[in-house]
Tab-separated table of C-alpha atoms and ligand atoms in Angstrom:
chain	number	residue	atom	x	y	z
A	25	MET	CA	63.011	32.128	-43.056
A	26	THR	CA	62.123	34.046	-46.231
A	27	LYS	CA	60.586	37.473	-45.715
A	28	PRO	CA	56.809	37.662	-46.205
A	29	SER	CA	55.768	39.334	-49.481
A	30	HIS	CA	52.783	41.245	-48.029
A	31	VAL	CA	50.550	41.050	-51.062
A	32	ILE	CA	48.279	44.024	-51.745
A	33	ASP	CA	45.078	43.874	-53.793
A	34	LEU	CA	43.776	46.261	-56.472
A	35	LEU	CA	42.197	48.453	-53.778
A	36	ALA	CA	45.463	48.642	-51.779
A	37	ARG	CA	44.272	46.162	-49.136
A	38	PRO	CA	46.927	43.848	-47.666
A	39	LEU	CA	46.200	40.218	-46.827
A	40	GLY	CA	46.012	39.948	-43.039
A	41	VAL	CA	43.591	37.217	-41.961
A	42	LEU	CA	43.146	33.657	-43.163
A	43	ARG	CA	39.760	32.202	-42.249
A	44	LEU	CA	40.074	28.474	-42.690
A	45	SER	CA	36.919	26.402	-42.615
A	46	LEU	CA	37.497	22.895	-41.294
A	47	THR	CA	34.102	21.451	-42.142
A	48	ALA	CA	30.875	22.458	-43.843
A	49	ARG	CA	28.880	20.325	-41.381
A	50	CYS	CA	27.312	21.457	-38.158
A	51	ASN	CA	25.521	19.879	-35.224
A	52	LEU	CA	23.027	22.782	-35.312
A	53	ALA	CA	20.893	24.021	-38.183
A	54	CYS	CA	20.480	27.779	-37.682
A	55	PRO	CA	17.979	28.758	-40.432
A	56	TYR	CA	19.869	31.988	-41.200
A	57	CYS	CA	22.965	29.909	-41.981
A	58	CYS	CA	21.732	26.545	-43.306
A	59	PRO	CA	24.731	24.231	-42.959
A	60	GLU	CA	25.384	21.155	-45.071
A	61	SER	CA	24.428	17.731	-43.763
A	62	ILE	CA	27.367	16.136	-45.583
A	63	GLU	CA	30.876	17.284	-46.349
A	64	PRO	CA	31.713	18.441	-49.862
A	65	PRO	CA	33.847	15.920	-51.779
A	66	GLY	CA	37.617	16.400	-51.702
A	67	LEU	CA	38.092	17.569	-48.109
A	68	LEU	CA	41.573	18.876	-47.417
A	69	ASN	CA	43.778	16.826	-45.158
A	70	THR	CA	45.927	18.280	-42.379
A	71	TYR	CA	49.008	18.450	-44.568
A	72	ASP	CA	47.102	20.462	-47.216
A	73	GLN	CA	45.758	22.801	-44.550
A	74	LEU	CA	49.242	23.379	-43.169
A	75	ARG	CA	50.593	24.157	-46.637
A	76	LEU	CA	47.848	26.735	-47.146
A	77	ILE	CA	48.491	28.384	-43.783
A	78	HIS	CA	52.218	28.369	-44.535
A	79	ALA	CA	51.606	30.120	-47.881
A	80	ALA	CA	49.208	32.649	-46.322
A	81	CYS	CA	51.829	33.495	-43.664
A	82	GLN	CA	54.376	34.076	-46.414
A	83	LEU	CA	51.957	36.491	-48.090
A	84	GLY	CA	51.483	38.524	-44.916
A	85	ALA	CA	48.716	36.804	-42.921
A	86	HIS	CA	49.128	37.513	-39.209
A	87	THR	CA	45.883	35.942	-37.983
A	88	LEU	CA	44.353	32.522	-38.510
A	89	ARG	CA	40.717	31.977	-37.648
A	90	LEU	CA	39.437	28.406	-37.637
A	91	THR	CA	35.781	28.073	-38.418
A	92	GLY	CA	33.169	25.918	-40.155
A	93	GLY	CA	30.415	24.620	-40.066
A	94	GLU	CA	31.182	23.663	-36.519
A	95	PRO	CA	34.979	23.376	-36.229
A	96	LEU	CA	34.800	21.280	-33.034
A	97	LEU	CA	33.132	18.538	-35.100
A	98	SER	CA	36.257	18.116	-37.190
A	99	ASP	CA	38.763	15.489	-36.095
A	100	ARG	CA	41.361	17.301	-38.241
A	101	LEU	CA	41.303	20.221	-35.791
A	102	TRP	CA	43.669	18.624	-33.274
A	103	PRO	CA	46.517	17.471	-35.531
A	104	LEU	CA	46.346	20.845	-37.265
A	105	LEU	CA	46.654	22.713	-33.968
A	106	ASP	CA	49.490	20.478	-32.774
A	107	ALA	CA	51.522	21.149	-35.921
A	108	LEU	CA	50.756	24.876	-35.797
A	109	SER	CA	51.825	25.053	-32.206
A	110	VAL	CA	55.198	23.434	-32.965
A	111	GLY	CA	55.776	25.810	-35.901
A	112	ARG	CA	54.814	28.918	-33.948
A	113	GLN	CA	57.406	28.127	-31.304
A	114	SER	CA	60.263	28.312	-33.794
A	115	VAL	CA	61.234	31.877	-34.735
A	116	SER	CA	62.466	30.724	-38.104
A	117	HIS	CA	59.148	29.105	-39.078
A	118	PRO	CA	56.558	31.095	-41.096
A	119	PHE	CA	53.884	30.039	-38.546
A	120	SER	CA	55.685	32.216	-35.985
A	121	ARG	CA	54.332	35.196	-37.947
A	122	LEU	CA	50.860	34.299	-36.692
A	123	LYS	CA	50.186	36.791	-33.938
A	124	GLU	CA	46.862	35.173	-33.297
A	125	VAL	CA	45.076	31.865	-33.792
A	126	ALA	CA	41.361	32.042	-33.043
A	127	ILE	CA	38.350	29.766	-33.327
A	128	THR	CA	34.654	30.494	-33.833
A	129	THR	CA	32.318	27.873	-32.408
A	130	ASN	CA	28.699	27.465	-31.396
A	131	GLY	CA	30.085	26.366	-28.023
A	132	SER	CA	27.779	23.376	-27.654
A	133	LEU	CA	30.621	20.841	-27.855
A	134	LEU	CA	33.080	22.847	-25.804
A	135	ASP	CA	33.851	21.034	-22.556
A	136	HIS	CA	36.732	21.353	-20.067
A	137	GLN	CA	38.877	18.861	-21.894
A	138	LYS	CA	38.495	20.563	-25.281
A	139	ALA	CA	38.918	24.085	-23.881
A	140	SER	CA	42.158	23.078	-22.128
A	141	ARG	CA	43.367	21.324	-25.235
A	142	LEU	CA	42.677	24.435	-27.352
A	143	ARG	CA	44.601	26.557	-24.858
A	144	ALA	CA	47.511	24.118	-24.680
A	145	ALA	CA	47.698	24.046	-28.475
A	146	GLY	CA	48.057	27.827	-28.606
A	147	VAL	CA	44.577	28.968	-29.625
A	148	ASP	CA	44.596	32.567	-28.424
A	149	ARG	CA	40.909	33.450	-28.664
A	150	ILE	CA	37.532	31.765	-28.705
A	151	THR	CA	34.364	33.345	-30.066
A	152	ILE	CA	31.160	31.592	-29.075
A	153	SER	CA	27.921	32.129	-31.004
A	154	LEU	CA	24.628	32.308	-29.123
A	155	ASP	CA	21.564	34.121	-30.461
A	156	ALA	CA	19.133	34.014	-27.521
A	157	VAL	CA	18.760	33.154	-23.853
A	158	ASP	CA	15.167	31.976	-23.908
A	159	GLY	CA	14.653	28.261	-24.656
A	160	ALA	CA	12.028	28.749	-27.370
A	161	SER	CA	14.058	31.437	-29.144
A	162	ILE	CA	17.253	29.422	-28.941
A	163	ALA	CA	15.503	26.417	-30.431
A	164	ARG	CA	14.158	28.536	-33.298
A	165	MET	CA	17.455	30.299	-33.997
A	166	ALA	CA	19.454	27.056	-33.839
A	167	GLY	CA	16.967	25.118	-35.963
A	168	LEU	CA	16.139	22.599	-33.211
A	169	ARG	CA	12.881	20.828	-33.965
A	170	SER	CA	12.099	19.718	-30.423
A	171	GLY	CA	11.217	23.112	-28.936
A	172	PRO	CA	11.974	25.050	-25.732
A	173	GLU	CA	13.363	22.101	-23.714
A	174	ALA	CA	15.932	21.450	-26.411
A	175	GLY	CA	16.667	25.190	-26.499
A	176	ASN	CA	17.216	25.249	-22.742
A	177	ALA	CA	19.434	22.177	-22.923
A	178	LEU	CA	21.509	23.871	-25.638
A	179	LEU	CA	21.802	27.002	-23.491
A	180	GLU	CA	23.102	24.869	-20.612
A	181	ARG	CA	25.722	23.313	-22.877
A	182	VAL	CA	26.845	26.678	-24.248
A	183	LEU	CA	27.038	28.180	-20.744
A	184	ALA	CA	29.075	25.165	-19.654
A	185	GLY	CA	31.303	25.785	-22.688
A	186	ILE	CA	31.787	29.412	-21.614
A	187	ASP	CA	32.680	28.246	-18.092
A	188	ALA	CA	35.127	25.708	-19.500
A	189	ALA	CA	36.788	28.392	-21.639
A	190	HIS	CA	37.079	30.668	-18.589
A	191	ALA	CA	38.589	27.843	-16.557
A	192	ALA	CA	41.095	27.056	-19.311
A	193	GLY	CA	42.420	30.611	-19.122
A	194	TYR	CA	40.422	32.419	-21.811
A	195	ASN	CA	40.048	35.717	-20.021
A	196	PRO	CA	37.280	37.872	-21.512
A	197	ALA	CA	38.861	40.994	-19.999
A	198	GLN	CA	41.800	40.394	-22.350
A	199	GLY	CA	39.458	39.890	-25.302
A	200	ARG	CA	40.204	36.156	-25.375
A	201	LEU	CA	36.570	35.089	-25.071
A	202	LYS	CA	33.691	36.811	-26.875
A	203	LEU	CA	30.069	36.178	-27.685
A	204	ASN	CA	28.565	36.552	-31.195
A	205	ALA	CA	24.832	36.952	-31.793
A	206	VAL	CA	23.031	37.354	-35.092
A	207	ILE	CA	19.982	39.555	-34.547
A	208	GLN	CA	17.156	38.918	-36.983
A	209	ARG	CA	14.191	41.280	-36.834
A	210	GLY	CA	10.969	39.510	-35.948
A	211	HIS	CA	12.885	36.381	-34.898
A	212	ASN	CA	15.135	37.217	-31.938
A	213	ASP	CA	15.249	41.023	-31.589
A	214	ASP	CA	13.500	40.590	-28.233
A	215	GLN	CA	16.602	38.688	-27.091
A	216	LEU	CA	18.984	41.568	-27.599
A	217	ILE	CA	18.671	43.028	-24.095
A	218	PRO	CA	18.683	39.622	-22.326
A	219	LEU	CA	21.759	38.630	-24.340
A	220	ALA	CA	23.486	41.882	-23.370
A	221	GLN	CA	22.523	41.212	-19.740
A	222	LEU	CA	24.037	37.733	-19.914
A	223	ALA	CA	27.221	39.013	-21.577
A	224	ARG	CA	27.608	41.770	-18.974
A	225	GLN	CA	27.161	39.264	-16.139
A	226	GLN	CA	29.793	37.007	-17.679
A	227	GLY	CA	32.160	39.906	-18.449
A	228	LEU	CA	32.038	38.980	-22.152
A	229	GLN	CA	32.043	41.352	-25.082
A	230	LEU	CA	28.848	40.746	-27.056
A	231	ARG	CA	29.156	41.296	-30.810
A	232	LEU	CA	25.810	41.921	-32.455
A	233	ILE	CA	25.786	40.823	-36.088
A	234	GLU	CA	23.405	42.141	-38.717
A	235	TYR	CA	21.628	39.366	-40.582
A	236	MET	CA	23.556	38.986	-43.851
A	237	ASP	CA	22.538	37.964	-47.350
A	238	VAL	CA	25.074	35.179	-47.657
A	239	GLY	CA	24.030	32.033	-49.514
A	240	ASN	CA	20.802	31.052	-51.275
A	241	ARG	CA	19.071	28.890	-48.751
A	242	ASN	CA	18.199	31.288	-45.909
A	243	GLY	CA	15.622	33.296	-47.921
A	244	TRP	CA	17.241	36.560	-46.760
A	245	CYS	CA	15.122	39.695	-46.995
A	246	ARG	CA	16.046	43.180	-45.917
A	247	ASP	CA	12.976	43.508	-43.649
A	248	GLN	CA	14.611	40.971	-41.325
A	249	VAL	CA	17.783	43.019	-40.955
A	250	MET	CA	17.926	44.973	-37.735
A	251	PRO	CA	20.358	47.819	-38.427
A	252	ALA	CA	23.236	48.104	-35.996
A	253	ASN	CA	22.344	51.676	-35.060
A	254	GLU	CA	18.878	50.494	-33.991
A	255	MET	CA	20.454	47.766	-31.849
A	256	ILE	CA	22.731	50.340	-30.269
A	257	GLN	CA	19.872	52.764	-29.587
A	258	LEU	CA	17.960	49.987	-27.836
A	259	LEU	CA	20.957	49.098	-25.687
A	260	HIS	CA	21.760	52.744	-25.019
A	261	ARG	CA	18.322	53.192	-23.435
A	262	HIS	CA	19.192	50.477	-20.906
A	263	TRP	CA	22.879	51.179	-20.443
A	264	PRO	CA	24.303	54.411	-21.903
A	265	LEU	CA	27.075	53.734	-24.403
A	266	GLN	CA	30.050	55.544	-25.799
A	267	SER	CA	31.373	54.846	-29.288
A	268	ILE	CA	34.975	53.705	-29.526
A	269	GLY	CA	35.016	53.070	-33.272
A	270	ARG	CA	36.103	50.264	-35.535
A	271	PRO	CA	39.772	49.283	-35.605
A	272	VAL	CA	41.428	49.333	-39.044
A	273	ALA	CA	40.643	46.097	-40.894
A	274	GLY	CA	38.342	44.997	-38.079
A	275	THR	CA	34.756	43.927	-38.653
A	276	CYS	CA	33.400	45.123	-35.346
A	277	ARG	CA	32.550	48.665	-34.278
A	278	GLN	CA	32.992	48.873	-30.532
A	279	TRP	CA	31.154	50.673	-27.778
A	280	SER	CA	31.821	50.898	-24.069
A	281	TYR	CA	29.167	50.896	-21.376
A	282	LYS	CA	29.437	54.181	-19.515
A	283	ASP	CA	28.691	52.404	-16.228
A	284	GLY	CA	31.894	50.380	-16.560
A	285	GLY	CA	30.038	47.233	-17.670
A	286	GLY	CA	32.586	46.435	-20.391
A	287	MET	CA	32.218	46.590	-24.142
A	288	VAL	CA	29.735	45.672	-26.826
A	289	GLY	CA	30.266	45.589	-30.578
A	290	THR	CA	28.290	45.653	-33.809
A	291	ILE	CA	29.151	43.916	-37.069
A	292	ALA	CA	27.183	45.961	-39.563
A	293	SER	CA	28.017	44.417	-42.896
A	294	ILE	CA	24.685	45.560	-44.349
A	295	THR	CA	24.290	49.139	-43.096
A	296	GLU	CA	27.919	50.154	-42.500
A	297	PRO	CA	30.011	48.033	-44.899
A	298	PHE	CA	33.694	47.673	-44.105
A	299	CYS	CA	34.998	46.536	-47.504
A	300	SER	CA	37.444	49.439	-47.781
A	301	ASP	CA	39.980	47.781	-45.488
A	302	CYS	CA	38.922	44.114	-45.717
A	303	ASN	CA	41.999	41.918	-45.275
A	304	ARG	CA	40.345	38.478	-45.123
A	305	LEU	CA	40.984	35.441	-47.321
A	306	ARG	CA	38.599	32.542	-46.811
A	307	ILE	CA	39.420	28.939	-47.661
A	308	THR	CA	36.729	26.297	-47.454
A	309	ALA	CA	37.119	22.777	-46.113
A	310	ASP	CA	37.506	21.508	-49.694
A	311	GLY	CA	40.132	24.038	-50.688
A	312	GLN	CA	38.149	26.766	-52.466
A	313	ALA	CA	39.601	30.233	-51.870
A	314	PHE	CA	37.121	33.104	-51.613
A	315	THR	CA	38.200	36.737	-51.489
A	316	CYS	CA	34.713	37.932	-50.486
A	317	LEU	CA	31.979	36.502	-48.269
A	318	PHE	CA	29.443	37.371	-50.944
A	319	ALA	CA	31.263	35.834	-53.905
A	320	SER	CA	29.536	33.096	-55.842
A	321	GLU	CA	32.606	31.080	-56.706
A	322	GLY	CA	36.011	30.460	-55.251
A	323	LEU	CA	39.314	29.481	-56.781
A	324	ASP	CA	39.968	25.755	-56.463
A	325	LEU	CA	43.360	25.452	-54.766
A	326	ARG	CA	43.426	21.646	-54.818
A	327	PRO	CA	45.371	21.410	-58.105
A	328	SER	CA	48.018	23.610	-56.448
A	329	LEU	CA	48.130	21.285	-53.447
A	330	ARG	CA	49.317	18.303	-55.486
A	331	MET	CA	52.654	16.924	-54.334
A	332	ASP	CA	54.337	17.934	-57.617
A	333	VAL	CA	53.495	21.606	-57.013
A	334	SER	CA	56.053	23.335	-54.808
A	335	ASP	CA	55.211	25.509	-51.804
A	336	SER	CA	56.430	28.600	-53.644
A	337	GLU	CA	54.200	27.793	-56.638
A	338	LEU	CA	51.239	27.398	-54.293
A	339	ALA	CA	52.043	30.746	-52.660
A	340	GLU	CA	52.288	32.330	-56.109
A	341	VAL	CA	48.785	31.096	-57.050
A	342	MET	CA	47.391	32.554	-53.823
A	343	ALA	CA	49.333	35.792	-54.316
A	344	GLN	CA	47.936	36.236	-57.839
A	345	LEU	CA	44.424	35.660	-56.526
A	346	TRP	CA	44.887	38.343	-53.877
A	347	ILE	CA	46.673	40.810	-56.176
A	348	GLY	CA	43.791	40.618	-58.680
A	349	ARG	CA	41.122	41.127	-56.029
A	350	SER	CA	38.767	44.102	-56.189
A	351	ASP	CA	35.668	42.744	-54.379
A	352	ARG	CA	33.612	45.136	-52.321
A	353	PHE	CA	30.193	43.546	-52.509
A	354	SER	CA	28.791	45.031	-49.304
A	355	GLU	CA	29.581	48.545	-50.484
A	356	GLU	CA	28.060	47.847	-53.883
A	357	ARG	CA	24.988	46.070	-52.514
A	358	GLY	CA	21.917	47.482	-54.216
A	359	LEU	CA	23.952	48.654	-57.207
A	360	ILE	CA	24.705	45.199	-58.524
A	361	GLN	CA	22.700	42.019	-58.804
A	362	LYS	CA	24.122	38.935	-57.172
A	363	GLY	CA	24.491	35.983	-59.525
A	364	ASN	CA	22.106	33.069	-59.276
A	365	HIS	CA	24.398	30.996	-57.139
A	366	HIS	CA	26.049	32.136	-53.916
A	367	ALA	CA	28.143	30.054	-51.587
A	368	GLU	CA	26.519	29.243	-48.242
A	369	MET	CA	27.695	30.743	-44.945
A	370	ALA	CA	28.499	27.445	-43.212
A	371	TYR	CA	30.543	26.379	-46.257
A	372	LEU	CA	32.430	29.684	-46.326
A	373	GLY	CA	32.946	29.808	-42.579
A	374	GLY	CA	31.376	33.190	-41.866
B	423	SAM	N1	29.498	27.146	-36.120
B	423	SAM	C1	30.318	28.221	-35.679
B	423	SAM	C2	29.488	29.316	-35.038
B	423	SAM	O1	28.273	29.309	-35.174
B	423	SAM	O2	30.093	30.182	-34.412
B	423	SAM	C3	31.216	28.795	-36.760
B	423	SAM	C4	30.654	28.994	-38.136
B	423	SAM	S1	29.403	30.239	-38.282
B	423	SAM	C5	29.106	30.168	-40.034
B	423	SAM	C6	30.304	31.731	-38.022
B	423	SAM	C7	29.460	32.935	-37.665
B	423	SAM	O3	28.641	33.292	-38.769
B	423	SAM	C8	28.526	32.721	-36.482
B	423	SAM	O4	28.747	33.709	-35.494
B	423	SAM	C9	27.159	32.867	-37.086
B	423	SAM	O5	26.235	33.393	-36.186
B	423	SAM	C10	27.416	33.778	-38.262
B	423	SAM	N2	26.403	33.715	-39.309
B	423	SAM	C11	25.961	32.620	-39.950
B	423	SAM	N3	25.029	32.953	-40.886
B	423	SAM	C12	24.883	34.302	-40.821
B	423	SAM	C13	24.076	35.258	-41.533
B	423	SAM	N4	23.245	34.896	-42.503
B	423	SAM	N5	24.200	36.563	-41.188
B	423	SAM	C14	25.062	36.945	-40.226
B	423	SAM	N6	25.864	36.097	-39.541
B	423	SAM	C15	25.757	34.791	-39.821
B	424	SF4	FE1	26.106	25.848	-37.316
B	424	SF4	FE2	27.350	28.133	-36.818
B	424	SF4	FE3	25.802	27.885	-38.980
B	424	SF4	FE4	24.631	27.913	-36.613
B	424	SF4	S1	25.822	29.588	-37.531
B	424	SF4	S2	24.209	26.435	-38.264
B	424	SF4	S3	26.120	26.926	-35.366
B	424	SF4	S4	27.665	26.813	-38.632
């Protein structure tokens, strides 16, 4: 096995995480995200995806996060996981450098069979997204047209998904199962405490995400951003908290409940940007590589995935992209104007 090259960008940030989007489609339609109803043309096949992961591992990636759209909608998930699992078991294979394979899902399609299959295929962590516990709020946040009953039915499915993940061995106490919630002021800020209550009951770490200005379609405005420190103050009034801090290259600042009720986190991309140690490369389902969530355009890797381009040439293209990277949009927000076109969240994979 060749040694990884550990590429470093212009701001001295190493590549650490590959976020691979499997599909731009979703079975939900959260208005803050606005997924595609059809796939972009030129979807990558499993072989292409494996070549990209292989190259990322050679450049220093230690974590793979599978995302979408809704990744459990993609039938390419399973062959990809099977091949990854075989590679990770061989010490001489670059996939064995992956310390962690994780998946982010809305949880609505997660049943016992899928959770066990994810576990058997070596997925180490599952993050489930849920933005409310009240039927009407869930329906609004998930873009369901049929109202509170549909919201309650979705909640049941997500709770069943959480149970299935537990049963398959995803132990929240080991950080293997977490809950994500986007909090949008005026939309679901009243759900923050009930969500924290639910997460505490389930022993899950809740990660509260500030509403981000990704994409064009969600009509983002700053008034709808609830700053992380406000979320924390609200929680602190119910359950006193102690700050633990944000791990290097992590997105999530963590807090512990002083009463022993576990942990809660905030992902404060708007009010406390974490560009300075960002180590994430995103590749979309159609092979566009983005070095920032807020970029307008990616680099099309499909020409480098042709059969006449060698694996080392592909890795070189990705290395040059990373080496030339200087993005720090969240830190520069307000100083610079975004271009007219920005890639959408469900296309980028969050
Ligand atoms: N469908 C999966 C899910 O919902 O977990 C995976 C894809 S989704 C794009 C990944 C994460 O991005 C989710 O936790 C979602 O809540 C978050 N997200 C989407 N749009 C967002 C926005 N505008 N601001 C903040 N987070 C957002
Ligand atoms: Fe789908 Fe996830 Fe986007 Fe919601 S946040 S629409 S579940 S991709």
